[in-house]
Amino acid sequence: MRARTGAALLALVCLSTFSFAGCAEQSEDNAAESAVLETAVAGREDVDKQEAPEMVPPTSPPAAPAPLSPAQQRVPDDLRQKVASLMVVGVANYDQARFALDQGVGGLIIPSWADPALLTEVGRDINALRAQYHRPFSVAIDFEGGRVQRHTQVLGEFMPPRALAGQPPEVIRGTGYDIGRSLRAHGINVDYAPLLDLDVNGLDIVGDRAFHGNPDEVVRVAGLFSQGLIDAGVTPTFKHFPGHGRASGDTHHHLAVTPPLDQMRELDLRPYGPLLEQYPRASVMMGHMIVPGLGPDGVPSSMNPDTYRLLRTGDYPGGVPFEGVVVTDDLSGMRGILDYAPTRDAVARAIGSGADQALWSSGADLPGIIDHIVWCVHNGYIPEARVDEAATRAQQQLIDVGL
């Protein structure tokens, strides 16, 4: 994401333009008046001999502007509020959640260190916040089952994805539904699952979080699981685009490099096309991996316009154009990305490169980061049209789940 589109993207790396004449009096000279009349009569014959001028059709009135979609109607007019609606931030308790919502954020994420009371305390939980704020907002959580499932004492405990893959179809879909029903009952409407990474290289960060090493099997199981979430009113999130299964390491600790793009097309990207065709209103999480041959060298996918372009166009085998929400992986809680750019700059570069939602689990410096993105828009580093596009997609996702 150090790279951005055109000159604006390059500039982003340095973040750290009569008067009117009076009418003459009527002449009293009769001779002059006669001369004028004679000239007019003499010229009449020439006028009569001329062909009638070609009629020019009247100019059509300008077309009326296209009506705004329901999602566009919900996008704030105020630029700062519009920018804030692209932020998804971690909150540890009710007061932090209120502060973030007062800033206008479009989404909250419930991290593992959050006080469980945020999910359970009547009057001070997520459901209470939804009643108190008369605007929709998303609430997300990492809940895959197995190693990655938050607040199991409240939300329940489920088998890891690898074990789930061996179950009958009705169990796979039913598990997705049971997870989704528990999340939605506690005010959560986005699950950062299922994981589409392929377990082919024995990478520990993937392991049993992956359904399988075969892309076709991943499509089958992830599709059933996703349908269960959707049945319960929760948006699934396919991650980590364009594929972490064969990366050189864990981006929680350092930046990782995948195989070159042509090899990613042959294997890692294969689950995305079929699943996005089936579930176009799912969201996609953009990973932090560096993909050789995709955009500028050394730029993480979450800050690389070419990676977003690849996803949007579906320019990979079996791919389809995607117009849903793209959210970044965590921009504050992963050492690899922090070593590359501080959170403030990472958020700006992600949005400028094509992310619709910038996620950072710490929630730190929220007002300052919002102000920084506004500054980037005012100074031409991020087009306001990019912000409008992202905000509209985020609102559409909320509409899709009835918020």
GROMACS .gro file of C-alpha atoms in nm:
model
  403
    1MET     CA    1   0.000   0.000   0.000
    2ARG     CA    2   0.300   0.227  -0.021
    3ALA     CA    3   0.198   0.261  -0.382
    4ARG     CA    4  -0.113   0.452  -0.482
    5THR     CA    5  -0.286   0.521  -0.807
    6GLY     CA    6  -0.105   0.774  -1.030
    7ALA     CA    7   0.068   1.081  -0.900
    8ALA     CA    8  -0.164   1.103  -0.603
    9LEU     CA    9  -0.044   0.763  -0.485
   10LEU     CA   10   0.322   0.858  -0.514
   11ALA     CA   11   0.260   1.171  -0.318
   12LEU     CA   12   0.093   0.965  -0.045
   13VAL     CA   13   0.418   0.782   0.029
   14CYS     CA   14   0.553   1.110   0.164
   15LEU     CA   15   0.268   1.153   0.414
   16SER     CA   16   0.467   1.074   0.746
   17THR     CA   17  -0.308   2.440  -0.500
   18PHE     CA   18  -1.944   4.634  -1.909
   19SER     CA   19  -2.109   4.913  -2.011
   20PHE     CA   20  -2.409   4.986  -2.231
   21ALA     CA   21  -2.407   5.260  -2.494
   22GLY     CA   22  -2.693   5.505  -2.475
   23CYS     CA   23  -2.949   5.510  -2.753
   24ALA     CA   24  -2.896   5.788  -3.010
   25GLU     CA   25  -3.171   6.042  -3.054
   26GLN     CA   26  -3.400   5.991  -3.352
   27SER     CA   27  -3.277   6.193  -3.654
   28GLU     CA   28  -3.492   6.481  -3.779
   29ASP     CA   29  -3.333   6.467  -4.123
   30ASN     CA   30  -3.613   6.357  -4.365
   31ALA     CA   31  -3.362   6.290  -4.640
   32ALA     CA   32  -3.170   6.054  -4.421
   33GLU     CA   33  -3.496   5.879  -4.322
   34SER     CA   34  -3.593   5.837  -4.692
   35ALA     CA   35  -3.253   5.691  -4.773
   36VAL     CA   36  -3.295   5.434  -4.501
   37LEU     CA   37  -3.638   5.333  -4.631
   38GLU     CA   38  -3.516   5.307  -4.991
   39THR     CA   39  -3.229   5.083  -4.885
   40ALA     CA   40  -3.466   4.860  -4.692
   41VAL     CA   41  -3.708   4.825  -4.988
   42ALA     CA   42  -3.426   4.768  -5.238
   43GLY     CA   43  -3.286   4.491  -5.024
   44ARG     CA   44  -3.625   4.323  -4.995
   45GLU     CA   45  -3.589   4.149  -5.332
   46ASP     CA   46  -3.258   3.994  -5.232
   47VAL     CA   47  -3.409   3.873  -4.908
   48ASP     CA   48  -3.706   3.720  -5.088
   49LYS     CA   49  -3.471   3.529  -5.321
   50GLN     CA   50  -3.279   3.368  -5.032
   51GLU     CA   51  -3.368   3.017  -4.924
   52ALA     CA   52  -3.528   2.983  -4.585
   53PRO     CA   53  -3.265   2.922  -4.321
   54GLU     CA   54  -3.230   2.567  -4.198
   55MET     CA   55  -3.424   2.514  -3.881
   56VAL     CA   56  -3.209   2.409  -3.585
   57PRO     CA   57  -3.395   2.188  -3.341
   58PRO     CA   58  -3.412   2.330  -2.993
   59THR     CA   59  -3.150   2.205  -2.751
   60SER     CA   60  -3.280   1.924  -2.530
   61PRO     CA   61  -3.295   2.009  -2.164
   62PRO     CA   62  -3.021   1.850  -1.957
   63ALA     CA   63  -3.102   1.503  -1.836
   64ALA     CA   64  -3.216   1.478  -1.478
   65PRO     CA   65  -2.950   1.333  -1.247
   66ALA     CA   66  -2.985   0.965  -1.177
   67PRO     CA   67  -3.166   0.901  -0.850
   68LEU     CA   68  -2.947   0.803  -0.559
   69SER     CA   69  -2.953   0.442  -0.451
   70PRO     CA   70  -3.068   0.364  -0.096
   71ALA     CA   71  -2.704   0.308   0.002
   72GLN     CA   72  -2.594   0.642  -0.148
   73GLN     CA   73  -2.875   0.820   0.037
   74ARG     CA   74  -2.731   0.694   0.366
   75VAL     CA   75  -2.377   0.822   0.302
   76PRO     CA   76  -2.311   1.133   0.516
   77ASP     CA   77  -2.275   1.464   0.331
   78ASP     CA   78  -2.012   1.593   0.572
   79LEU     CA   79  -1.664   1.484   0.459
   80ARG     CA   80  -1.534   1.407   0.808
   81GLN     CA   81  -1.836   1.192   0.886
   82LYS     CA   82  -1.802   1.022   0.550
   83VAL     CA   83  -1.437   0.940   0.619
   84ALA     CA   84  -1.520   0.819   0.969
   85SER     CA   85  -1.773   0.577   0.823
   86LEU     CA   86  -1.484   0.386   0.660
   87MET     CA   87  -1.317   0.309   0.994
   88VAL     CA   88  -1.352  -0.023   1.179
   89VAL     CA   89  -1.186   0.000   1.519
   90GLY     CA   90  -1.136  -0.229   1.816
   91VAL     CA   91  -1.319  -0.143   2.138
   92ALA     CA   92  -1.264  -0.305   2.477
   93ASN     CA   93  -1.572  -0.183   2.662
   94TYR     CA   94  -1.895   0.012   2.640
   95ASP     CA   95  -1.736   0.354   2.697
   96GLN     CA   96  -1.479   0.299   2.422
   97ALA     CA   97  -1.755   0.187   2.189
   98ARG     CA   98  -1.954   0.504   2.260
   99PHE     CA   99  -1.649   0.720   2.199
  100ALA     CA  100  -1.583   0.552   1.864
  101LEU     CA  101  -1.945   0.583   1.756
  102ASP     CA  102  -1.951   0.948   1.863
  103GLN     CA  103  -1.662   1.002   1.621
  104GLY     CA  104  -1.882   0.857   1.345
  105VAL     CA  105  -1.706   0.524   1.281
  106GLY     CA  106  -1.886   0.285   1.051
  107GLY     CA  107  -1.779  -0.028   1.234
  108LEU     CA  108  -1.654  -0.180   1.557
  109ILE     CA  109  -1.456  -0.501   1.603
  110ILE     CA  110  -1.473  -0.702   1.926
  111PRO     CA  111  -1.115  -0.816   2.001
  112SER     CA  112  -1.015  -1.102   2.229
  113TRP     CA  113  -0.924  -0.857   2.510
  114ALA     CA  114  -1.264  -0.687   2.518
  115ASP     CA  115  -1.467  -0.700   2.838
  116PRO     CA  116  -1.731  -0.974   2.785
  117ALA     CA  117  -1.982  -0.735   2.946
  118LEU     CA  118  -1.985  -0.553   2.611
  119LEU     CA  119  -2.175  -0.859   2.484
  120THR     CA  120  -2.388  -0.932   2.790
  121GLU     CA  121  -2.455  -0.634   3.020
  122VAL     CA  122  -2.807  -0.513   2.959
  123GLY     CA  123  -2.810  -0.141   2.882
  124ARG     CA  124  -2.433  -0.132   2.819
  125ASP     CA  125  -2.387  -0.394   2.549
  126ILE     CA  126  -2.381  -0.387   2.170
  127ASN     CA  127  -2.757  -0.428   2.145
  128ALA     CA  128  -2.802  -0.129   2.376
  129LEU     CA  129  -2.570   0.076   2.154
  130ARG     CA  130  -2.780  -0.012   1.850
  131ALA     CA  131  -3.086   0.123   2.031
  132GLN     CA  132  -2.905   0.436   2.150
  133TYR     CA  133  -2.757   0.539   1.812
  134HIS     CA  134  -3.008   0.614   1.542
  135ARG     CA  135  -2.779   0.519   1.255
  136PRO     CA  136  -2.661   0.177   1.138
  137PHE     CA  137  -2.309   0.052   1.210
  138SER     CA  138  -2.138  -0.282   1.171
  139VAL     CA  139  -1.995  -0.494   1.450
  140ALA     CA  140  -1.743  -0.762   1.351
  141ILE     CA  141  -1.551  -1.041   1.521
  142ASP     CA  142  -1.296  -1.308   1.430
  143PHE     CA  143  -1.490  -1.630   1.474
  144GLU     CA  144  -1.369  -1.920   1.263
  145GLY     CA  145  -1.400  -2.201   1.520
  146GLY     CA  146  -1.104  -2.384   1.670
  147ARG     CA  147  -0.802  -2.163   1.740
  148VAL     CA  148  -0.972  -1.844   1.628
  149GLN     CA  149  -1.299  -1.794   1.812
  150ARG     CA  150  -1.342  -1.504   2.052
  151HIS     CA  151  -1.536  -1.497   2.379
  152THR     CA  152  -1.644  -1.858   2.368
  153GLN     CA  153  -1.781  -1.828   2.723
  154VAL     CA  154  -2.052  -1.606   2.572
  155LEU     CA  155  -2.071  -1.703   2.205
  156GLY     CA  156  -2.010  -2.076   2.227
  157GLU     CA  157  -1.728  -2.306   2.122
  158PHE     CA  158  -1.703  -2.480   1.785
  159MET     CA  159  -1.474  -2.729   1.613
  160PRO     CA  160  -1.181  -2.607   1.401
  161PRO     CA  161  -1.241  -2.561   1.029
  162ARG     CA  162  -1.028  -2.863   0.935
  163ALA     CA  163  -1.247  -3.092   1.150
  164LEU     CA  164  -1.563  -2.926   1.023
  165ALA     CA  165  -1.465  -3.008   0.665
  166GLY     CA  166  -1.506  -3.379   0.739
  167GLN     CA  167  -1.869  -3.341   0.850
  168PRO     CA  168  -2.184  -3.394   0.642
  169PRO     CA  169  -2.306  -3.089   0.446
  170GLU     CA  170  -2.594  -3.026   0.682
  171VAL     CA  171  -2.353  -3.013   0.978
  172ILE     CA  172  -2.122  -2.768   0.799
  173ARG     CA  173  -2.407  -2.535   0.707
  174GLY     CA  174  -2.568  -2.586   1.047
  175THR     CA  175  -2.247  -2.491   1.225
  176GLY     CA  176  -2.229  -2.170   1.024
  177TYR     CA  177  -2.588  -2.101   1.120
  178ASP     CA  178  -2.531  -2.173   1.489
  179ILE     CA  179  -2.230  -1.942   1.496
  180GLY     CA  180  -2.418  -1.674   1.307
  181ARG     CA  181  -2.725  -1.697   1.530
  182SER     CA  182  -2.511  -1.657   1.842
  183LEU     CA  183  -2.324  -1.360   1.694
  184ARG     CA  184  -2.638  -1.185   1.576
  185ALA     CA  185  -2.810  -1.235   1.912
  186HIS     CA  186  -2.526  -1.036   2.069
  187GLY     CA  187  -2.539  -0.754   1.812
  188ILE     CA  188  -2.261  -0.880   1.580
  189ASN     CA  189  -2.338  -0.878   1.208
  190VAL     CA  190  -2.001  -0.950   1.039
  191ASP     CA  191  -1.787  -1.259   1.088
  192TYR     CA  192  -1.426  -1.243   0.968
  193ALA     CA  193  -1.457  -1.601   0.846
  194PRO     CA  194  -1.430  -1.833   0.657
  195LEU     CA  195  -1.061  -1.856   0.584
  196LEU     CA  196  -0.987  -1.952   0.221
  197ASP     CA  197  -0.612  -1.994   0.260
  198LEU     CA  198  -0.487  -2.335   0.146
  199ASP     CA  199  -0.294  -2.557   0.385
  200VAL     CA  200  -0.029  -2.679   0.142
  201ASN     CA  201   0.303  -2.570   0.297
  202GLY     CA  202   0.256  -2.662   0.662
  203LEU     CA  203   0.251  -2.297   0.770
  204ASP     CA  204   0.157  -2.290   1.137
  205ILE     CA  205  -0.048  -1.971   1.114
  206VAL     CA  206  -0.272  -2.156   0.865
  207GLY     CA  207  -0.280  -2.521   0.980
  208ASP     CA  208  -0.621  -2.643   1.097
  209ARG     CA  209  -0.769  -2.299   1.039
  210ALA     CA  210  -0.780  -2.404   0.672
  211PHE     CA  211  -1.057  -2.631   0.549
  212HIS     CA  212  -0.825  -2.814   0.311
  213GLY     CA  213  -0.532  -2.788   0.073
  214ASN     CA  214  -0.749  -2.853  -0.235
  215PRO     CA  215  -0.915  -2.535  -0.371
  216ASP     CA  216  -1.226  -2.722  -0.484
  217GLU     CA  217  -1.279  -2.868  -0.138
  218VAL     CA  218  -1.228  -2.526   0.018
  219VAL     CA  219  -1.497  -2.387  -0.213
  220ARG     CA  220  -1.739  -2.663  -0.112
  221VAL     CA  221  -1.695  -2.632   0.264
  222ALA     CA  222  -1.658  -2.253   0.277
  223GLY     CA  223  -1.972  -2.219   0.066
  224LEU     CA  224  -2.181  -2.430   0.305
  225PHE     CA  225  -2.039  -2.251   0.610
  226SER     CA  226  -2.104  -1.909   0.452
  227GLN     CA  227  -2.461  -1.997   0.366
  228GLY     CA  228  -2.519  -2.086   0.730
  229LEU     CA  229  -2.390  -1.745   0.842
  230ILE     CA  230  -2.609  -1.572   0.584
  231ASP     CA  231  -2.912  -1.773   0.696
  232ALA     CA  232  -2.855  -1.625   1.043
  233GLY     CA  233  -2.822  -1.266   0.914
  234VAL     CA  234  -2.442  -1.242   0.938
  235THR     CA  235  -2.208  -1.136   0.657
  236PRO     CA  236  -1.924  -1.383   0.587
  237THR     CA  237  -1.577  -1.251   0.506
  238PHE     CA  238  -1.342  -1.441   0.274
  239LYS     CA  239  -0.978  -1.408   0.378
  240HIS     CA  240  -0.690  -1.349   0.326
  241PHE     CA  241  -0.689  -1.226  -0.035
  242PRO     CA  242  -0.496  -1.311  -0.249
  243GLY     CA  243  -0.388  -1.610  -0.035
  244HIS     CA  244  -0.166  -1.666   0.270
  245GLY     CA  245  -0.127  -2.044   0.251
  246ARG     CA  246   0.212  -2.041   0.079
  247ALA     CA  247   0.350  -1.718   0.225
  248SER     CA  248   0.701  -1.713   0.367
  249GLY     CA  249   0.583  -1.652   0.723
  250ASP     CA  250   0.327  -1.501   0.957
  251THR     CA  251   0.242  -1.135   0.900
  252HIS     CA  252   0.164  -1.103   1.271
  253HIS     CA  253   0.542  -1.106   1.319
  254HIS     CA  254   0.693  -0.978   0.992
  255LEU     CA  255   0.602  -0.909   0.632
  256ALA     CA  256   0.563  -1.228   0.430
  257VAL     CA  257   0.615  -1.296   0.060
  258THR     CA  258   0.399  -1.530  -0.147
  259PRO     CA  259   0.495  -1.716  -0.465
  260PRO     CA  260   0.489  -1.501  -0.781
  261LEU     CA  261   0.154  -1.388  -0.918
  262ASP     CA  262   0.142  -1.649  -1.197
  263GLN     CA  263   0.171  -1.927  -0.938
  264MET     CA  264  -0.090  -1.760  -0.715
  265ARG     CA  265  -0.329  -1.760  -1.011
  266GLU     CA  266  -0.281  -2.134  -1.055
  267LEU     CA  267  -0.363  -2.229  -0.696
  268ASP     CA  268  -0.419  -1.979  -0.413
  269LEU     CA  269  -0.669  -1.755  -0.594
  270ARG     CA  270  -0.885  -2.039  -0.718
  271PRO     CA  271  -1.140  -2.045  -0.431
  272TYR     CA  272  -1.232  -1.678  -0.469
  273GLY     CA  273  -1.404  -1.674  -0.808
  274PRO     CA  274  -1.663  -1.947  -0.741
  275LEU     CA  275  -1.740  -1.820  -0.391
  276LEU     CA  276  -1.769  -1.454  -0.488
  277GLU     CA  277  -1.995  -1.550  -0.778
  278GLN     CA  278  -2.219  -1.738  -0.534
  279TYR     CA  279  -2.197  -1.479  -0.255
  280PRO     CA  280  -2.139  -1.136  -0.414
  281ARG     CA  281  -2.247  -0.959  -0.094
  282ALA     CA  282  -1.988  -1.130   0.123
  283SER     CA  283  -1.693  -0.914   0.221
  284VAL     CA  284  -1.328  -0.984   0.147
  285MET     CA  285  -1.037  -0.925   0.383
  286MET     CA  286  -0.722  -0.800   0.213
  287GLY     CA  287  -0.408  -0.956   0.355
  288HIS     CA  288  -0.068  -0.795   0.412
  289MET     CA  289   0.135  -1.037   0.197
  290ILE     CA  290   0.374  -0.914  -0.071
  291VAL     CA  291   0.306  -1.079  -0.409
  292PRO     CA  292   0.598  -1.066  -0.656
  293GLY     CA  293   0.483  -0.954  -0.998
  294LEU     CA  294   0.175  -0.775  -0.865
  295GLY     CA  295   0.233  -0.401  -0.861
  296PRO     CA  296   0.537  -0.229  -0.715
  297ASP     CA  297   0.801  -0.447  -0.553
  298GLY     CA  298   0.783  -0.487  -0.177
  299VAL     CA  299   0.438  -0.332  -0.124
  300PRO     CA  300   0.195  -0.529   0.098
  301SER     CA  301  -0.132  -0.627  -0.070
  302SER     CA  302  -0.336  -0.415   0.172
  303MET     CA  303  -0.158  -0.105   0.038
  304ASN     CA  304  -0.118  -0.212  -0.324
  305PRO     CA  305  -0.370  -0.070  -0.576
  306ASP     CA  306  -0.291  -0.353  -0.817
  307THR     CA  307  -0.409  -0.614  -0.566
  308TYR     CA  308  -0.742  -0.435  -0.522
  309ARG     CA  309  -0.768  -0.407  -0.901
  310LEU     CA  310  -0.708  -0.782  -0.932
  311LEU     CA  311  -0.995  -0.848  -0.693
  312ARG     CA  312  -1.232  -0.593  -0.847
  313THR     CA  313  -1.180  -0.715  -1.204
  314GLY     CA  314  -1.163  -1.086  -1.127
  315ASP     CA  315  -0.855  -1.109  -1.347
  316TYR     CA  316  -0.753  -1.460  -1.244
  317PRO     CA  317  -0.871  -1.805  -1.356
  318GLY     CA  318  -1.237  -1.844  -1.264
  319GLY     CA  319  -1.247  -1.494  -1.120
  320VAL     CA  320  -1.548  -1.264  -1.129
  321PRO     CA  321  -1.565  -0.886  -1.081
  322PHE     CA  322  -1.633  -0.803  -0.716
  323GLU     CA  323  -1.824  -0.494  -0.602
  324GLY     CA  324  -1.868  -0.578  -0.234
  325VAL     CA  325  -1.685  -0.448   0.071
  326VAL     CA  326  -1.309  -0.498   0.101
  327VAL     CA  327  -1.175  -0.464   0.455
  328THR     CA  328  -0.807  -0.465   0.547
  329ASP     CA  329  -0.645  -0.709   0.783
  330ASP     CA  330  -0.547  -0.547   1.113
  331LEU     CA  331  -0.338  -0.233   1.057
  332SER     CA  332  -0.229  -0.192   1.420
  333GLY     CA  333  -0.191  -0.535   1.579
  334MET     CA  334   0.048  -0.700   1.333
  335ARG     CA  335   0.420  -0.640   1.360
  336GLY     CA  336   0.481  -0.686   0.989
  337ILE     CA  337   0.262  -0.395   0.889
  338LEU     CA  338   0.373  -0.169   1.176
  339ASP     CA  339   0.734  -0.211   1.065
  340TYR     CA  340   0.626  -0.100   0.719
  341ALA     CA  341   0.411   0.203   0.808
  342PRO     CA  342   0.262   0.359   1.123
  343THR     CA  343  -0.112   0.303   1.159
  344ARG     CA  344  -0.205   0.656   1.052
  345ASP     CA  345  -0.022   0.622   0.720
  346ALA     CA  346  -0.129   0.261   0.675
  347VAL     CA  347  -0.495   0.362   0.702
  348ALA     CA  348  -0.449   0.641   0.448
  349ARG     CA  349  -0.262   0.420   0.204
  350ALA     CA  350  -0.517   0.139   0.235
  351ILE     CA  351  -0.813   0.365   0.162
  352GLY     CA  352  -0.630   0.543  -0.117
  353SER     CA  353  -0.536   0.210  -0.273
  354GLY     CA  354  -0.888   0.068  -0.275
  355ALA     CA  355  -0.996  -0.053   0.071
  356ASP     CA  356  -1.354   0.026   0.170
  357GLN     CA  357  -1.291  -0.027   0.540
  358ALA     CA  358  -0.966   0.027   0.729
  359LEU     CA  359  -0.946  -0.197   1.035
  360TRP     CA  360  -0.721  -0.141   1.333
  361SER     CA  361  -0.784  -0.337   1.648
  362SER     CA  362  -0.618  -0.096   1.892
  363GLY     CA  363  -0.857   0.188   1.805
  364ALA     CA  364  -0.574   0.426   1.899
  365ASP     CA  365  -0.566   0.789   1.781
  366LEU     CA  366  -0.907   0.760   1.615
  367PRO     CA  367  -0.986   1.135   1.589
  368GLY     CA  368  -0.636   1.211   1.462
  369ILE     CA  369  -0.649   0.941   1.196
  370ILE     CA  370  -0.989   1.057   1.073
  371ASP     CA  371  -0.857   1.415   1.053
  372HIS     CA  372  -0.550   1.292   0.865
  373ILE     CA  373  -0.762   1.120   0.598
  374VAL     CA  374  -0.972   1.436   0.563
  375TRP     CA  375  -0.648   1.631   0.514
  376CYS     CA  376  -0.541   1.381   0.246
  377VAL     CA  377  -0.868   1.438   0.061
  378HIS     CA  378  -0.849   1.817   0.087
  379ASN     CA  379  -0.492   1.813  -0.045
  380GLY     CA  380  -0.556   1.580  -0.338
  381TYR     CA  381  -0.384   1.268  -0.210
  382ILE     CA  382  -0.708   1.069  -0.189
  383PRO     CA  383  -0.990   1.155  -0.433
  384GLU     CA  384  -1.321   1.224  -0.262
  385ALA     CA  385  -1.481   0.996  -0.520
  386ARG     CA  386  -1.278   0.709  -0.368
  387VAL     CA  387  -1.425   0.791  -0.026
  388ASP     CA  388  -1.778   0.811  -0.171
  389GLU     CA  389  -1.737   0.475  -0.342
  390ALA     CA  390  -1.613   0.307  -0.025
  391ALA     CA  391  -1.881   0.462   0.195
  392THR     CA  392  -2.156   0.351  -0.042
  393ARG     CA  393  -2.035  -0.008  -0.040
  394ALA     CA  394  -2.022  -0.011   0.339
  395GLN     CA  395  -2.378   0.120   0.361
  396GLN     CA  396  -2.499  -0.139   0.111
  397GLN     CA  397  -2.355  -0.416   0.328
  398LEU     CA  398  -2.553  -0.287   0.626
  399ILE     CA  399  -2.870  -0.278   0.417
  400ASP     CA  400  -2.810  -0.636   0.305
  401VAL     CA  401  -2.824  -0.760   0.666
  402GLY     CA  402  -3.123  -0.546   0.759
  403LEU     CA  403  -2.947  -0.268   0.950
   0.00000   0.00000   0.00000
